[in-house]
mmCIF file of N, CA and C in Angstrom:
data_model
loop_
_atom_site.group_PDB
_atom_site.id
_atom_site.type_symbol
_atom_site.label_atom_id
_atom_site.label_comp_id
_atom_site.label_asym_id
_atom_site.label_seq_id
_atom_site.Cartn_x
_atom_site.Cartn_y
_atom_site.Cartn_z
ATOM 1 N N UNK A 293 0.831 -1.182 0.000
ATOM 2 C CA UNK A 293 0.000 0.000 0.000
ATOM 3 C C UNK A 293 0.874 1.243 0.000
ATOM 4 N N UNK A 294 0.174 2.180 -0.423
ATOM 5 C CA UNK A 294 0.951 3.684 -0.468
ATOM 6 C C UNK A 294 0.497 4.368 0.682
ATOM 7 N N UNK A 295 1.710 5.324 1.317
ATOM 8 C CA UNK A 295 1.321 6.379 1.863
ATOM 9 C C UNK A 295 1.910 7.414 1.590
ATOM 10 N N UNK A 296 1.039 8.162 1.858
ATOM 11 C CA UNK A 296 1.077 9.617 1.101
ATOM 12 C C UNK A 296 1.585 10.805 2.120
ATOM 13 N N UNK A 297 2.140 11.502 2.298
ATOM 14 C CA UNK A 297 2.222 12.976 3.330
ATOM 15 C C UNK A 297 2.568 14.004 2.600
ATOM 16 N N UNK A 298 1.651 15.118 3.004
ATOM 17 C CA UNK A 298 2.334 16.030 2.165
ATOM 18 C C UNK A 298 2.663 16.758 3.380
ATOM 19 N N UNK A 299 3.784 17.874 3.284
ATOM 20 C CA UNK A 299 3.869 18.971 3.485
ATOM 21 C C UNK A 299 4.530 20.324 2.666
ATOM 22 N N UNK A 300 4.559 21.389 3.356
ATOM 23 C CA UNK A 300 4.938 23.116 3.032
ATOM 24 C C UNK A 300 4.055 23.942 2.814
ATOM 25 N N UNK A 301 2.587 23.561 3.490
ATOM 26 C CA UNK A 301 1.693 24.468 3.564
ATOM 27 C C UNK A 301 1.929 25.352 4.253
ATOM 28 N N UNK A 302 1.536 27.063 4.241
ATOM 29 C CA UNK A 302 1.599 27.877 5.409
ATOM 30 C C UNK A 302 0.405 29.269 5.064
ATOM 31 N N UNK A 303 1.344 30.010 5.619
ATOM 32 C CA UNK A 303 0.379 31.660 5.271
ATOM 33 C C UNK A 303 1.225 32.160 4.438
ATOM 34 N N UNK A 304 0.511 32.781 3.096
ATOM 35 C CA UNK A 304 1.969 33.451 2.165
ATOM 36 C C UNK A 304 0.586 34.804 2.242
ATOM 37 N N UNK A 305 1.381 36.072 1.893
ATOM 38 C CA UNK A 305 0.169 37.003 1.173
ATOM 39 C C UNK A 305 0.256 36.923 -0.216
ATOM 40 N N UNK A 306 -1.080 37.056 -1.015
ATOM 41 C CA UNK A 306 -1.315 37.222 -2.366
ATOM 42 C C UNK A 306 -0.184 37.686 -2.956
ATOM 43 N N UNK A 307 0.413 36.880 -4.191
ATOM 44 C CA UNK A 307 1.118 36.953 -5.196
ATOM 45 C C UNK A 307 2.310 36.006 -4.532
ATOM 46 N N UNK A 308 2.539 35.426 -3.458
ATOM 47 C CA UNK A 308 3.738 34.883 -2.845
ATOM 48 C C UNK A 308 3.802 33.732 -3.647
ATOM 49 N N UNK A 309 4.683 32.637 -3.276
ATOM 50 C CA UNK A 309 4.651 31.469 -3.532
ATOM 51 C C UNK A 309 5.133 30.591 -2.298
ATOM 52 N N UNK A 310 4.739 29.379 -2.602
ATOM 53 C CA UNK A 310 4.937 28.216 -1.823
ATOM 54 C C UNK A 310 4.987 27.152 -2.852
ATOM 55 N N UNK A 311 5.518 25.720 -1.939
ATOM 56 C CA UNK A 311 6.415 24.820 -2.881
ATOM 57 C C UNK A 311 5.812 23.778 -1.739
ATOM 58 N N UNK A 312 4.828 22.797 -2.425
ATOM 59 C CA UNK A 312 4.330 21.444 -1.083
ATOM 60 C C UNK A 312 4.897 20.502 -1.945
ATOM 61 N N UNK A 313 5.101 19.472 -0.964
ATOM 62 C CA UNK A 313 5.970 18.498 -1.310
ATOM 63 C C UNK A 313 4.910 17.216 -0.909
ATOM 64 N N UNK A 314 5.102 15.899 -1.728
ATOM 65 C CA UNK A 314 4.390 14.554 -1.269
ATOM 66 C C UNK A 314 5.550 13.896 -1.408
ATOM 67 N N UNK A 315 5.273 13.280 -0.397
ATOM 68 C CA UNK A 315 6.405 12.085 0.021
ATOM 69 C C UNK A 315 5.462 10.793 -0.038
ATOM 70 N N UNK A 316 6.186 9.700 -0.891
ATOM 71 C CA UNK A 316 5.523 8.455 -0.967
ATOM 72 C C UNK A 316 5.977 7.544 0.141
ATOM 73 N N UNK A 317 5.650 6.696 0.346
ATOM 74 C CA UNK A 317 6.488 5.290 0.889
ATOM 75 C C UNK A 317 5.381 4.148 0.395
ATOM 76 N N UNK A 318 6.392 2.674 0.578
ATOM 77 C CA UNK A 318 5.486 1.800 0.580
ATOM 78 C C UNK A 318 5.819 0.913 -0.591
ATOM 79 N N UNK A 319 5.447 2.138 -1.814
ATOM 80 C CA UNK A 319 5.665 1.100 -3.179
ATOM 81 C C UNK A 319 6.614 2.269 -3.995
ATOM 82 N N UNK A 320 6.918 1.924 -5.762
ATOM 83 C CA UNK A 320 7.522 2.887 -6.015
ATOM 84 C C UNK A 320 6.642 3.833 -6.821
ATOM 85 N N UNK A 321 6.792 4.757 -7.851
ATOM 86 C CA UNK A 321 5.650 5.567 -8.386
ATOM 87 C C UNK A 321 5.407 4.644 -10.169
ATOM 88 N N UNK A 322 6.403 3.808 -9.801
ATOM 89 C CA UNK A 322 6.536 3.335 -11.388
ATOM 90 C C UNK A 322 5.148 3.487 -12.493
ATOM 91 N N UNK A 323 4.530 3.884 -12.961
ATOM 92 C CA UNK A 323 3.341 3.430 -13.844
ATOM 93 C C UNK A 323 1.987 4.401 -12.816
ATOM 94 N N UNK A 324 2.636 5.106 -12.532
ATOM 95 C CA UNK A 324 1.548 5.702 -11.477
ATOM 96 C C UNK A 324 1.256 7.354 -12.144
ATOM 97 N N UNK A 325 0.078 7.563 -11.216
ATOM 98 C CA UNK A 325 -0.141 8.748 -11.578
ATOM 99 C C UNK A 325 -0.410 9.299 -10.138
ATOM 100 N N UNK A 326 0.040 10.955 -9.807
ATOM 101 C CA UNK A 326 0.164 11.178 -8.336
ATOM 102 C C UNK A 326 -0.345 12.800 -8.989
ATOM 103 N N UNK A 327 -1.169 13.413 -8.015
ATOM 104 C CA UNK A 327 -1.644 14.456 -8.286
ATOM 105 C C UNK A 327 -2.256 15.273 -6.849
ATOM 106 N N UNK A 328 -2.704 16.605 -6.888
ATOM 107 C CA UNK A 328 -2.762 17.238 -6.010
ATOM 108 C C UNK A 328 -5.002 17.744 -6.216
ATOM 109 N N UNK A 329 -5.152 17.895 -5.153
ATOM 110 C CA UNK A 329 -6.608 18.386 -5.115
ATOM 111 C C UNK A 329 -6.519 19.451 -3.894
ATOM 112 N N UNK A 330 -7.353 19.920 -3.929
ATOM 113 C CA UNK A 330 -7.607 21.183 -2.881
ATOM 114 C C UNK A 330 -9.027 21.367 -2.202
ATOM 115 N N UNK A 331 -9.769 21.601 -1.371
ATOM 116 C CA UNK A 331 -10.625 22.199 -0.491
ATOM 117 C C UNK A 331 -10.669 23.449 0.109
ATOM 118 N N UNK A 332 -11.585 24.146 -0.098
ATOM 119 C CA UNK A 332 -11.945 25.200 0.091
ATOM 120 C C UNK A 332 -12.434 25.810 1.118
ATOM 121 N N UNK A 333 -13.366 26.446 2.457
ATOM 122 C CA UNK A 333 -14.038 26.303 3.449
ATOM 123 C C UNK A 333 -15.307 26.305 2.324
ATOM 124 N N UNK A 334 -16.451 25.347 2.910
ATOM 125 C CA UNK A 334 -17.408 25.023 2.410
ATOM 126 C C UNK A 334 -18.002 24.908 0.831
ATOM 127 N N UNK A 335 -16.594 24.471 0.536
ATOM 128 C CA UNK A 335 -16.440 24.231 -1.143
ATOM 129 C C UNK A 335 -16.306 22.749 -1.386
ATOM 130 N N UNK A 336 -16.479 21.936 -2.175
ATOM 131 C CA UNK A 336 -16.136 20.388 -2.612
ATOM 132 C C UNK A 336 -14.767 20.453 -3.081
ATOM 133 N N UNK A 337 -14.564 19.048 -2.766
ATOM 134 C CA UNK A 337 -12.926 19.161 -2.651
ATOM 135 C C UNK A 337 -12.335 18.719 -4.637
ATOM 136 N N UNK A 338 -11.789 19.664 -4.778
ATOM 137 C CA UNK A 338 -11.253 19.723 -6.207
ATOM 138 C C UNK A 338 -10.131 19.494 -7.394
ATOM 139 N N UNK A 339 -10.159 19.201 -8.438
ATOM 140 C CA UNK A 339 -8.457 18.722 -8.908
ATOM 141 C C UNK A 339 -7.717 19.568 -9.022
ATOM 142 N N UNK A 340 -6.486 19.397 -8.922
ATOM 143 C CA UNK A 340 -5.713 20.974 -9.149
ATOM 144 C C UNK A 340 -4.547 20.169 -10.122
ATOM 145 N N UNK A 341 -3.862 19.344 -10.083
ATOM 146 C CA UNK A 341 -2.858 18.716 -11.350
ATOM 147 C C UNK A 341 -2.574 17.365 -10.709
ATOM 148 N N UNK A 342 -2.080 16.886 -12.098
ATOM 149 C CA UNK A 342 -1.556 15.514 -12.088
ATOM 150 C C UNK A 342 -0.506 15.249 -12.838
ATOM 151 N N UNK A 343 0.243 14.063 -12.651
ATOM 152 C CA UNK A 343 1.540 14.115 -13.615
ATOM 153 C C UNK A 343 1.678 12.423 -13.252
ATOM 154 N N UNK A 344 1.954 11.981 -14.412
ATOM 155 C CA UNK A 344 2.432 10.421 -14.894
ATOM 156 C C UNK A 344 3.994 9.966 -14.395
ATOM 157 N N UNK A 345 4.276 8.968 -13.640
ATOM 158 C CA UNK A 345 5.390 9.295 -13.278
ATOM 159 C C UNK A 345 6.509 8.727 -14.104
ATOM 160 N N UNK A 346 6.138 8.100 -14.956
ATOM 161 C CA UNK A 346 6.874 7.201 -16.134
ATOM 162 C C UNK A 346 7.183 8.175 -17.309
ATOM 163 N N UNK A 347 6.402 9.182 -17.550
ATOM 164 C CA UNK A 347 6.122 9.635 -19.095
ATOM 165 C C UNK A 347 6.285 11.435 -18.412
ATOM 166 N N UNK A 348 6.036 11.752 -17.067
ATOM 167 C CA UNK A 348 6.225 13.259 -16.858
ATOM 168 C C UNK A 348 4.708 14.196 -17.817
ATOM 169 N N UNK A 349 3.917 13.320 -17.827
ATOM 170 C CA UNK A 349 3.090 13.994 -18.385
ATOM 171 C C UNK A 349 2.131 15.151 -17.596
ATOM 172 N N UNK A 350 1.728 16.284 -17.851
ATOM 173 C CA UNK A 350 1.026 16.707 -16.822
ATOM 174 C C UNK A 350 0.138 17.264 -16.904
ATOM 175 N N UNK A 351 -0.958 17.699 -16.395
ATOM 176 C CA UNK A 351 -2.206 18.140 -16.521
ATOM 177 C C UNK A 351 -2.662 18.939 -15.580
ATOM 178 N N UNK A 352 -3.311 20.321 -15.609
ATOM 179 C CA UNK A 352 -3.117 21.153 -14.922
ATOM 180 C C UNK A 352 -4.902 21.597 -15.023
ATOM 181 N N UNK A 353 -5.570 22.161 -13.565
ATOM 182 C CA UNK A 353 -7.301 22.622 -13.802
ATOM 183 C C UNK A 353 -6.812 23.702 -14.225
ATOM 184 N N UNK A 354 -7.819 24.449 -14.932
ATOM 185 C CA UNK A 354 -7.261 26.134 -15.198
ATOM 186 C C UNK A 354 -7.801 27.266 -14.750
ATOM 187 N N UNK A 355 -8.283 26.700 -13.127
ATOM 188 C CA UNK A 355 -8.035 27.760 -11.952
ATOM 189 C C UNK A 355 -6.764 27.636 -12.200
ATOM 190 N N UNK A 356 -5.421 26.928 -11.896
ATOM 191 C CA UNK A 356 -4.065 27.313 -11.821
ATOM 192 C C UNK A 356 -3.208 27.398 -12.932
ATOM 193 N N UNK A 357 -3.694 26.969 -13.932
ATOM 194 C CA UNK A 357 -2.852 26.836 -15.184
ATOM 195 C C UNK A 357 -1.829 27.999 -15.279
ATOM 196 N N UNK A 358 -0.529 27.543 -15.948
ATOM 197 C CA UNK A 358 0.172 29.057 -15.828
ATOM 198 C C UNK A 358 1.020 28.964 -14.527
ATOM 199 N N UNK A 359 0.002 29.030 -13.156
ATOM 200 C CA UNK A 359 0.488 29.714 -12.010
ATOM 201 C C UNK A 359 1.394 28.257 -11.352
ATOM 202 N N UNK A 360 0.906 26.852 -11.206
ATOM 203 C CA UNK A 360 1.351 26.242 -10.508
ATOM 204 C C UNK A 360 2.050 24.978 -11.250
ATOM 205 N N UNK A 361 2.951 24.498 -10.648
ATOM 206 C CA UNK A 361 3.282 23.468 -11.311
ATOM 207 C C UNK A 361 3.915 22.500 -11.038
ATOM 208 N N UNK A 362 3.435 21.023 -11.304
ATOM 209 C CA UNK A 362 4.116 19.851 -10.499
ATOM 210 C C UNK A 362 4.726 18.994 -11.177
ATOM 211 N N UNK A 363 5.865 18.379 -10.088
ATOM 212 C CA UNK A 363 6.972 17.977 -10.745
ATOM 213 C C UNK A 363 7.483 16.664 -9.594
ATOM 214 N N UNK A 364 8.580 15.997 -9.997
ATOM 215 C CA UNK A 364 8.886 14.504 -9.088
ATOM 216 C C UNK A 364 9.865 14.290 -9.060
ATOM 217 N N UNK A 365 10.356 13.893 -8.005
ATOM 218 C CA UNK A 365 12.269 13.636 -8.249
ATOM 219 C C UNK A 365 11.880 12.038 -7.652
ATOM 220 N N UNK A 366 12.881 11.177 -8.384
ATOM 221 C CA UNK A 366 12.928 10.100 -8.758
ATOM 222 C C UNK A 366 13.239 9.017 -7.725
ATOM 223 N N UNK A 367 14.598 9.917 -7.233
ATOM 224 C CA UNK A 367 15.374 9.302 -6.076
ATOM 225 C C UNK A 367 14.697 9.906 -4.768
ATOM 226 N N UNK A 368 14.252 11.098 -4.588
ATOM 227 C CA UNK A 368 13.054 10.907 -2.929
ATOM 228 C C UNK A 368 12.192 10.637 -3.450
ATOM 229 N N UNK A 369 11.578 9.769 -4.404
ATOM 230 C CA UNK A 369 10.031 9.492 -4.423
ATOM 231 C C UNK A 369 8.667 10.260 -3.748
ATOM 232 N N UNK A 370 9.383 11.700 -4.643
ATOM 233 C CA UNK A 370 8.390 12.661 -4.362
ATOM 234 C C UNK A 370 7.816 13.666 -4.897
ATOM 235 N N UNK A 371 6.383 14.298 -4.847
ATOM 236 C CA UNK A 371 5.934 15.047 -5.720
ATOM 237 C C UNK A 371 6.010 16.610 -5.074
ATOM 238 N N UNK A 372 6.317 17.570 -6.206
ATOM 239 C CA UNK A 372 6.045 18.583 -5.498
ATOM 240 C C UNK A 372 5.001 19.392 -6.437
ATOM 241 N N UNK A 373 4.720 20.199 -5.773
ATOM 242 C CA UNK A 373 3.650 21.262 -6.126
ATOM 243 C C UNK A 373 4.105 23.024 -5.806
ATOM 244 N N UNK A 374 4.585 23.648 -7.207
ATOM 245 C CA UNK A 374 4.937 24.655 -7.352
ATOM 246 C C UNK A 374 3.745 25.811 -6.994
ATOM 247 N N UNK A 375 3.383 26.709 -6.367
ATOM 248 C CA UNK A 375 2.785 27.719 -6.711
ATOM 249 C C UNK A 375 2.942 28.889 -6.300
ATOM 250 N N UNK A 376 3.305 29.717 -7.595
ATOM 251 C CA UNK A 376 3.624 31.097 -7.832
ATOM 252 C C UNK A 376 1.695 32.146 -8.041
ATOM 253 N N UNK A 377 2.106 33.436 -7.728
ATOM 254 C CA UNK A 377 1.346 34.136 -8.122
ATOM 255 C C UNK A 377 -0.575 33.796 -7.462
ATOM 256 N N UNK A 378 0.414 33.252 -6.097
ATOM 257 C CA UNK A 378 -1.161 32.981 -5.365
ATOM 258 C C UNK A 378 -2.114 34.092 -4.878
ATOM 259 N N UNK A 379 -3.288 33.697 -5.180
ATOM 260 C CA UNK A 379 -4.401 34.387 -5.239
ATOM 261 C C UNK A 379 -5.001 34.097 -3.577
ATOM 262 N N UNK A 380 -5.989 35.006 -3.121
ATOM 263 C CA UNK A 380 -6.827 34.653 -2.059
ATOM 264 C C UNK A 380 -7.643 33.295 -2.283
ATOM 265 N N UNK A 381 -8.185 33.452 -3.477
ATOM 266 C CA UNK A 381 -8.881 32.196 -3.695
ATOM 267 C C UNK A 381 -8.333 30.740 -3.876
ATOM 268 N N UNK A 382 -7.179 30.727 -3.553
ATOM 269 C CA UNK A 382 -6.326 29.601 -3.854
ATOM 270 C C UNK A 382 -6.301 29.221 -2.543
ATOM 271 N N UNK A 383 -6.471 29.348 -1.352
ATOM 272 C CA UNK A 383 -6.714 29.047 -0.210
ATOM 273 C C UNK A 383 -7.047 28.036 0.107
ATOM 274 N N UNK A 384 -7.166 27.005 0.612
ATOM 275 C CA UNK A 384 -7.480 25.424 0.817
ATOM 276 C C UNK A 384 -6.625 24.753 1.684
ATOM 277 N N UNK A 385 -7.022 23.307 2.301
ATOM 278 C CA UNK A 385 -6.417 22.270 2.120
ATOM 279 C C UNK A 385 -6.109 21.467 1.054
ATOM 280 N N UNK A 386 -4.916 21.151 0.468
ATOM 281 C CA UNK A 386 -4.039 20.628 -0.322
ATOM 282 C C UNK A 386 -3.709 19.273 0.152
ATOM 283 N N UNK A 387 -4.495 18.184 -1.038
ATOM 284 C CA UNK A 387 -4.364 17.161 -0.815
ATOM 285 C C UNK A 387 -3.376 16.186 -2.117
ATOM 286 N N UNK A 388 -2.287 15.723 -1.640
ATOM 287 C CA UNK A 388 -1.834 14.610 -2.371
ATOM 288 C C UNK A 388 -2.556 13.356 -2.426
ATOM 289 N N UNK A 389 -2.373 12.784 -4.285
ATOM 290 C CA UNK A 389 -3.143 11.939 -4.298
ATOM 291 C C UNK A 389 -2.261 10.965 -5.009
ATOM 292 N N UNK A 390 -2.657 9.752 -5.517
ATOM 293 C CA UNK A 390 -2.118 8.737 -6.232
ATOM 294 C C UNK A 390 -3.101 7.786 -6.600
ATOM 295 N N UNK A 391 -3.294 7.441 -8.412
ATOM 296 C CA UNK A 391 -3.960 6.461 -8.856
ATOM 297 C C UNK A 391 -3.019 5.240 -9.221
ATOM 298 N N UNK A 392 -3.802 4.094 -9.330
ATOM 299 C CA UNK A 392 -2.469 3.143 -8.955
ATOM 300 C C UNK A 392 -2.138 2.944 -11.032
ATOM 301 N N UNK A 393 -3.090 3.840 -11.963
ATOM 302 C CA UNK A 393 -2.710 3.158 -13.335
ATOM 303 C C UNK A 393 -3.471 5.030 -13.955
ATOM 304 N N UNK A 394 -3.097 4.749 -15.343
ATOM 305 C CA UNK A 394 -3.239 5.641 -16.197
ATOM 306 C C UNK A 394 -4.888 6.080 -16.612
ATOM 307 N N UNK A 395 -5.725 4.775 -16.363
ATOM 308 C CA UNK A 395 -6.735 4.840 -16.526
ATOM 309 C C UNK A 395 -7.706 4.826 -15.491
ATOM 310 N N UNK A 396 -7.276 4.478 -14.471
ATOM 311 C CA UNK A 396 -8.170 5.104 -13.039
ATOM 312 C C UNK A 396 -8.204 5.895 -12.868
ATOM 313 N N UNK A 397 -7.037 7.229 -13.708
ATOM 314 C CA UNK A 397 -6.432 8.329 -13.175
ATOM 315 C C UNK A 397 -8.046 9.051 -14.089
ATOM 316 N N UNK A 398 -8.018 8.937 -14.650
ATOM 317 C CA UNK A 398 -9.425 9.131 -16.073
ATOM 318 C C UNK A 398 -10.617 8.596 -15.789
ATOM 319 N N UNK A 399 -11.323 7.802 -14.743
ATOM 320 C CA UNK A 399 -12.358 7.314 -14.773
ATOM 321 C C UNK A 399 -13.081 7.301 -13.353
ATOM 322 N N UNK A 400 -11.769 7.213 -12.167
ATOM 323 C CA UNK A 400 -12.266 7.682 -10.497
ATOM 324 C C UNK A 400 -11.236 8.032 -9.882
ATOM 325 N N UNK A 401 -11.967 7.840 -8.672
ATOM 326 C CA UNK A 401 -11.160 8.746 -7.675
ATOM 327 C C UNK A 401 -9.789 8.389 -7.379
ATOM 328 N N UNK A 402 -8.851 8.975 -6.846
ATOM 329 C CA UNK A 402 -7.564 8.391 -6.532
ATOM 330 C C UNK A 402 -7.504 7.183 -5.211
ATOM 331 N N UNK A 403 -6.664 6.571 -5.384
ATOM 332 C CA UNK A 403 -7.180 5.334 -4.728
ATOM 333 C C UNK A 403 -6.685 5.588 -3.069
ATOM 334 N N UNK A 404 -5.312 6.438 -3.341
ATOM 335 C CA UNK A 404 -4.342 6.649 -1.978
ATOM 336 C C UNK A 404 -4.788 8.533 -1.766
ATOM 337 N N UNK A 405 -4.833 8.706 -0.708
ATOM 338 C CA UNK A 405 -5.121 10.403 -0.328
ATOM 339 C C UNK A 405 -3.734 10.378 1.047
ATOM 340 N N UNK A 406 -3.009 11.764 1.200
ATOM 341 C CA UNK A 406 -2.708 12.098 2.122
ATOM 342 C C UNK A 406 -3.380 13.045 2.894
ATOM 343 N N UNK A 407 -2.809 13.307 4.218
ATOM 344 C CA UNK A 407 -3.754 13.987 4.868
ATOM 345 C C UNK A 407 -4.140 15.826 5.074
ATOM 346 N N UNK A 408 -3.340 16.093 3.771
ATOM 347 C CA UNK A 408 -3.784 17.401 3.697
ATOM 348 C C UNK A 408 -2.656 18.630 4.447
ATOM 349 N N UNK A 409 -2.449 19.472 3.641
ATOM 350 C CA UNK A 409 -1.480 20.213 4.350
ATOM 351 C C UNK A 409 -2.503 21.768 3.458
ATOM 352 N N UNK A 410 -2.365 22.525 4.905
ATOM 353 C CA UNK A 410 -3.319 24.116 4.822
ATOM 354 C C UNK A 410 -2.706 25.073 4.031
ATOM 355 N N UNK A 411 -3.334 25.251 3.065
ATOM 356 C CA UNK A 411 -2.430 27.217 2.430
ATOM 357 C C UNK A 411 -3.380 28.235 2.754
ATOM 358 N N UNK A 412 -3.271 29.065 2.939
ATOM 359 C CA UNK A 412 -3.787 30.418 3.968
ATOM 360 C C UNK A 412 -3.282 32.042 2.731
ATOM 361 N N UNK A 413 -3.942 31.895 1.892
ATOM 362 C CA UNK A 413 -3.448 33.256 1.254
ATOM 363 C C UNK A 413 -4.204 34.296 0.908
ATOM 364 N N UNK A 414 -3.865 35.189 2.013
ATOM 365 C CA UNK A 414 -3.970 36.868 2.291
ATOM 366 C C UNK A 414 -3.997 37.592 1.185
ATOM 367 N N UNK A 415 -5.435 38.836 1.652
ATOM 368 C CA UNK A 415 -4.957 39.845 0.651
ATOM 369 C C UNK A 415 -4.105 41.087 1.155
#
């Protein structure tokens, strides 16, 4: 089984950036797809990107397109999540995710969730 943690959530003010990181353990990312979602206060919890870990492919919602961007280093078996040019509305819990294939990643939910790390951004 996978587990997931993310952290480098905090308080930035509007336009700052922050850099969250997922740390895997367990298995490796081989053939996987690992991606990030977010929550809002009294919003449904939402996709924000994904990336293939074999092929680096990536896919971005376009609330962030542009602004954020995720990426994996090989040897810590880990994902990070770039974001520049944060908005108030970008505010959430930030959740790492992982589908265990290319096509679960396309059809449901992610199979592994971590437990969420807070971004807090001020105007």
């Amino acid at each position: 089984q996978v587990q997931l943690v993310e952290s480098g959530g905090g308080l930035v003010q509007a336009g700052g950036s922050l850099r969250l990181s997922c740390a895997a353990s367990g298995r490796t990312f081989s053939s996987s797809v690992v991606g990030w979602f977010r929550q809002a206060p009294g919003k449904e919890r939402e996709f924000v990107a994904r990336i293939t870990w074999d092929t680096v492919i990536t896919y971005y919602a376009d609330s962030v397109k542009g602004r954020f961007t995720i990426s994996r280093d090989n040897a810590k078996n880990t994902v990070y999540l770039q974001m520049n040019s944060l908005k108030p509305e970008d505010t959430a819990v930030y959740y790492c995710a992982a589908w265990t294939s290319y096509l679960s990643s396309t059809s449901s939910f992610p199979a592994y969730w971590g437990q969420g790390t807070e971004v807090t951004v001020s105007s």
